[in-house]
mmCIF file of C-alpha atoms and ligand atoms in Angstrom:
data_model
loop_
_atom_site.group_PDB
_atom_site.id
_atom_site.type_symbol
_atom_site.label_atom_id
_atom_site.label_comp_id
_atom_site.label_asym_id
_atom_site.label_seq_id
_atom_site.Cartn_x
_atom_site.Cartn_y
_atom_site.Cartn_z
ATOM 1 C CA MET H 436 -23.884 8.310 -15.518
ATOM 2 C CA THR H 437 -22.901 11.762 -14.351
ATOM 3 C CA ASP H 438 -19.381 12.420 -13.162
ATOM 4 C CA ILE H 439 -19.014 13.195 -9.477
ATOM 5 C CA ASP H 440 -16.788 15.661 -7.630
ATOM 6 C CA ILE H 441 -14.510 14.180 -4.992
ATOM 7 C CA ARG H 442 -12.100 15.739 -2.530
ATOM 8 C CA VAL H 443 -9.290 13.616 -1.085
ATOM 9 C CA ARG H 444 -5.996 14.043 0.697
ATOM 10 C CA ILE H 445 -3.273 11.934 -0.895
ATOM 11 C CA ASN H 446 0.102 11.604 0.789
ATOM 12 C CA GLY H 447 -0.589 14.826 2.664
ATOM 13 C CA SER H 448 -1.811 16.957 -0.256
ATOM 14 C CA SER H 449 -5.445 17.835 -0.909
ATOM 15 C CA ARG H 450 -6.987 17.652 -4.335
ATOM 16 C CA THR H 451 -10.393 17.701 -5.971
ATOM 17 C CA ASP H 452 -11.389 15.879 -9.123
ATOM 18 C CA ARG H 453 -14.476 15.105 -11.165
ATOM 19 C CA VAL H 454 -14.594 11.357 -11.774
ATOM 20 C CA PRO H 455 -16.875 8.806 -13.399
ATOM 21 C CA PRO H 456 -18.723 6.710 -10.792
ATOM 22 C CA ARG H 457 -17.142 3.524 -12.166
ATOM 23 C CA LEU H 458 -13.532 4.743 -12.027
ATOM 24 C CA THR H 459 -11.605 2.537 -9.616
ATOM 25 C CA LEU H 460 -9.418 4.080 -6.957
ATOM 26 C CA ALA H 461 -6.435 2.301 -8.518
ATOM 27 C CA ASP H 462 -7.052 3.861 -11.937
ATOM 28 C CA TYR H 463 -7.715 7.231 -10.327
ATOM 29 C CA LEU H 464 -4.417 7.139 -8.437
ATOM 30 C CA ARG H 465 -2.422 5.934 -11.426
ATOM 31 C CA ASP H 466 -4.019 7.825 -14.307
ATOM 32 C CA ARG H 467 -5.318 11.024 -12.721
ATOM 33 C CA CYS H 468 -2.784 11.493 -9.938
ATOM 34 C CA GLY H 469 0.289 9.994 -11.627
ATOM 35 C CA LEU H 470 0.930 7.745 -8.629
ATOM 36 C CA THR H 471 1.971 4.699 -10.600
ATOM 37 C CA GLY H 472 3.595 2.996 -7.616
ATOM 38 C CA THR H 473 0.154 1.505 -6.986
ATOM 39 C CA HIS H 474 0.480 -1.533 -9.225
ATOM 40 C CA LEU H 475 -2.295 -3.450 -10.919
ATOM 41 C CA GLY H 476 -1.811 -7.203 -11.154
ATOM 42 C CA CYS H 477 -5.042 -9.152 -11.096
ATOM 43 C CA GLU H 478 -7.524 -6.227 -10.971
ATOM 44 C CA HIS H 479 -9.972 -8.349 -9.006
ATOM 45 C CA GLY H 480 -8.805 -8.351 -5.427
ATOM 46 C CA VAL H 481 -6.510 -11.381 -5.351
ATOM 47 C CA CYS H 482 -2.873 -10.263 -5.647
ATOM 48 C CA GLY H 483 -2.650 -7.277 -3.273
ATOM 49 C CA SER H 484 -0.292 -5.323 -5.514
ATOM 50 C CA CYS H 485 -2.695 -2.338 -5.539
ATOM 51 C CA THR H 486 -2.844 -2.000 -1.738
ATOM 52 C CA VAL H 487 -3.111 1.555 -0.383
ATOM 53 C CA LEU H 488 -4.130 3.035 2.961
ATOM 54 C CA LEU H 489 -7.629 4.522 3.095
ATOM 55 C CA ASP H 490 -8.033 6.428 6.351
ATOM 56 C CA GLY H 491 -5.231 4.261 7.694
ATOM 57 C CA GLU H 492 -6.709 0.901 6.672
ATOM 58 C CA ALA H 493 -5.064 -1.238 4.010
ATOM 59 C CA VAL H 494 -7.475 -1.677 1.084
ATOM 60 C CA ARG H 495 -7.236 -3.046 -2.435
ATOM 61 C CA ALA H 496 -7.532 -0.031 -4.677
ATOM 62 C CA CYS H 497 -8.830 -2.166 -7.558
ATOM 63 C CA LEU H 498 -11.911 -3.025 -5.495
ATOM 64 C CA VAL H 499 -12.739 0.525 -4.382
ATOM 65 C CA PHE H 500 -14.340 3.157 -6.554
ATOM 66 C CA ALA H 501 -12.711 6.576 -6.464
ATOM 67 C CA VAL H 502 -16.039 8.101 -5.406
ATOM 68 C CA GLN H 503 -15.979 5.887 -2.290
ATOM 69 C CA ALA H 504 -12.769 7.626 -1.231
ATOM 70 C CA ASP H 505 -14.427 11.055 -1.223
ATOM 71 C CA GLY H 506 -13.471 12.880 1.981
ATOM 72 C CA SER H 507 -10.747 10.349 2.825
ATOM 73 C CA GLU H 508 -7.077 10.429 3.624
ATOM 74 C CA LEU H 509 -5.100 8.186 1.269
ATOM 75 C CA THR H 510 -1.531 6.968 1.518
ATOM 76 C CA THR H 511 0.112 5.276 -1.435
ATOM 77 C CA VAL H 512 3.563 3.726 -1.534
ATOM 78 C CA GLU H 513 4.880 7.131 -2.677
ATOM 79 C CA GLY H 514 3.826 8.519 0.717
ATOM 80 C CA ILE H 515 5.483 5.879 2.890
ATOM 81 C CA ALA H 516 8.996 7.337 2.858
ATOM 82 C CA GLY H 517 9.894 10.358 4.991
ATOM 83 C CA PRO H 518 9.464 13.890 3.610
ATOM 84 C CA ASP H 519 13.139 14.068 2.676
ATOM 85 C CA GLY H 520 12.988 10.723 0.884
ATOM 86 C CA GLU H 521 14.421 8.732 3.772
ATOM 87 C CA LEU H 522 13.249 5.129 3.493
ATOM 88 C CA SER H 523 10.740 3.999 6.112
ATOM 89 C CA PRO H 524 11.818 1.120 8.382
ATOM 90 C CA VAL H 525 9.776 -1.290 6.241
ATOM 91 C CA GLN H 526 11.265 -0.033 2.983
ATOM 92 C CA ALA H 527 14.798 -0.156 4.364
ATOM 93 C CA ALA H 528 14.251 -3.687 5.667
ATOM 94 C CA PHE H 529 12.974 -4.904 2.271
ATOM 95 C CA ARG H 530 16.119 -3.478 0.683
ATOM 96 C CA ASP H 531 18.437 -4.936 3.315
ATOM 97 C CA HIS H 532 16.865 -8.414 3.557
ATOM 98 C CA HIS H 533 16.198 -9.171 -0.117
ATOM 99 C CA GLY H 534 12.446 -8.703 0.219
ATOM 100 C CA LEU H 535 12.104 -8.036 -3.492
ATOM 101 C CA GLN H 536 13.308 -9.169 -6.866
ATOM 102 C CA CYS H 537 11.376 -7.776 -9.843
ATOM 103 C CA GLY H 538 9.577 -5.363 -7.516
ATOM 104 C CA PHE H 539 6.138 -5.642 -9.047
ATOM 105 C CA CYS H 540 4.489 -6.852 -5.848
ATOM 106 C CA THR H 541 6.642 -4.686 -3.596
ATOM 107 C CA PRO H 542 4.471 -1.556 -3.240
ATOM 108 C CA GLY H 543 1.573 -3.691 -2.049
ATOM 109 C CA PHE H 544 3.753 -5.564 0.422
ATOM 110 C CA ILE H 545 5.276 -2.319 1.734
ATOM 111 C CA VAL H 546 1.882 -0.719 2.310
ATOM 112 C CA SER H 547 0.365 -3.878 3.833
ATOM 113 C CA ALA H 548 3.358 -4.458 6.099
ATOM 114 C CA THR H 549 3.381 -0.813 7.201
ATOM 115 C CA ALA H 550 -0.255 -0.990 8.315
ATOM 116 C CA PHE H 551 0.298 -4.391 9.904
ATOM 117 C CA LEU H 552 3.321 -3.325 11.969
ATOM 118 C CA ARG H 553 1.619 -0.120 13.049
ATOM 119 C CA ASP H 554 -1.089 -2.270 14.666
ATOM 120 C CA ASN H 555 1.140 -5.252 15.617
ATOM 121 C CA PRO H 556 4.606 -3.961 16.459
ATOM 122 C CA ASP H 557 5.859 -7.279 17.867
ATOM 123 C CA PRO H 558 4.496 -10.016 15.581
ATOM 124 C CA SER H 559 5.436 -13.685 15.402
ATOM 125 C CA ASP H 560 6.420 -15.185 12.049
ATOM 126 C CA ASP H 561 2.984 -16.811 11.893
ATOM 127 C CA ASP H 562 1.382 -13.408 12.455
ATOM 128 C CA ILE H 563 3.484 -11.982 9.613
ATOM 129 C CA ARG H 564 2.579 -14.845 7.264
ATOM 130 C CA ASP H 565 -1.078 -14.481 8.139
ATOM 131 C CA ALA H 566 -1.058 -10.705 7.683
ATOM 132 C CA LEU H 567 0.655 -10.873 4.298
ATOM 133 C CA SER H 568 -1.229 -13.899 2.993
ATOM 134 C CA GLY H 569 -3.317 -11.610 0.806
ATOM 135 C CA ASN H 570 -0.272 -10.339 -1.080
ATOM 136 C CA LEU H 571 1.171 -12.525 -3.818
ATOM 137 C CA CYS H 572 4.772 -12.568 -5.024
ATOM 138 C CA ARG H 573 5.950 -14.613 -7.989
ATOM 139 C CA CYS H 574 9.673 -14.110 -7.436
ATOM 140 C CA THR H 575 10.991 -14.246 -3.914
ATOM 141 C CA GLY H 576 9.556 -17.397 -2.372
ATOM 142 C CA TYR H 577 8.483 -15.102 0.493
ATOM 143 C CA GLN H 578 11.392 -15.913 2.830
ATOM 144 C CA GLY H 579 13.114 -12.580 2.227
ATOM 145 C CA ILE H 580 9.815 -10.791 2.725
ATOM 146 C CA ILE H 581 9.203 -12.513 6.071
ATOM 147 C CA ARG H 582 12.755 -11.664 7.152
ATOM 148 C CA ALA H 583 12.295 -8.052 6.099
ATOM 149 C CA VAL H 584 9.062 -7.603 8.038
ATOM 150 C CA ARG H 585 10.601 -9.294 11.079
ATOM 151 C CA ALA H 586 13.584 -6.945 10.839
ATOM 152 C CA ALA H 587 11.332 -3.909 10.377
ATOM 153 C CA ALA H 588 9.413 -4.904 13.501
ATOM 154 C CA GLY H 589 12.699 -4.842 15.396
ATOM 155 C CA SER H 590 13.429 -1.301 14.260
ATOM 156 C CA TRP H 591 9.870 -0.032 14.641
ATOM 157 C CA THR H 592 9.582 2.747 17.215
ATOM 158 C CA ASP H 593 6.909 5.188 18.348
ATOM 159 C CA ARG H 594 8.515 7.754 16.051
ATOM 160 C CA ASP H 595 7.568 5.658 13.023
ATOM 161 C CA ARG H 596 3.853 5.249 13.771
HETATM 162 FE FE1 LIG T 436 -5.884 -5.258 -6.864
HETATM 163 FE FE2 LIG T 436 -4.666 -7.510 -7.602
HETATM 164 S S1 LIG T 436 -4.708 -5.587 -8.626
HETATM 165 S S2 LIG T 436 -5.715 -7.102 -5.734
HETATM 166 FE FE1 LIG T 437 8.582 -10.051 -8.333
HETATM 167 FE FE2 LIG T 437 7.358 -10.151 -5.965
HETATM 168 S S1 LIG T 437 9.377 -9.466 -6.399
HETATM 169 S S2 LIG T 437 6.493 -10.484 -7.929
#
């Protein structure tokens, strides 16, 4: 199959690339763009560790082909912090409330929780559990993650959207 030209904006920067039609968005981000914060766990849509924002929506980058992102705006975990490296409210809350241990799942949780809180700034614990049920963590037992998202919701302001 012939390679295809794509143009995307990733974390605020535009780029063009020629990619094979079967290249996943996750492999494109990691191998072509060097954005290795997008982690690959299961590679078939179960664990959520590869979650990125595609035109603002949280998607599993292992289930999207890079060519499907042509013309899109992408945000990876590397683009969640402020321009000067200041942690986002979600990132700071994960640090402060023990929302991570080994950190493998953390980029996916950060991206998922960021999109969730943008759309649901005042969630209940059940809402948080429901929203993050597609992200798996083998370390934390989830309690620290729930606390972190709850805390981030408390510090979420219009400035952060
Ligand atoms: Fe994509 Fe697990 S690596 S969902
Ligand atoms: Fe290790 Fe979640 S912190 S898998």
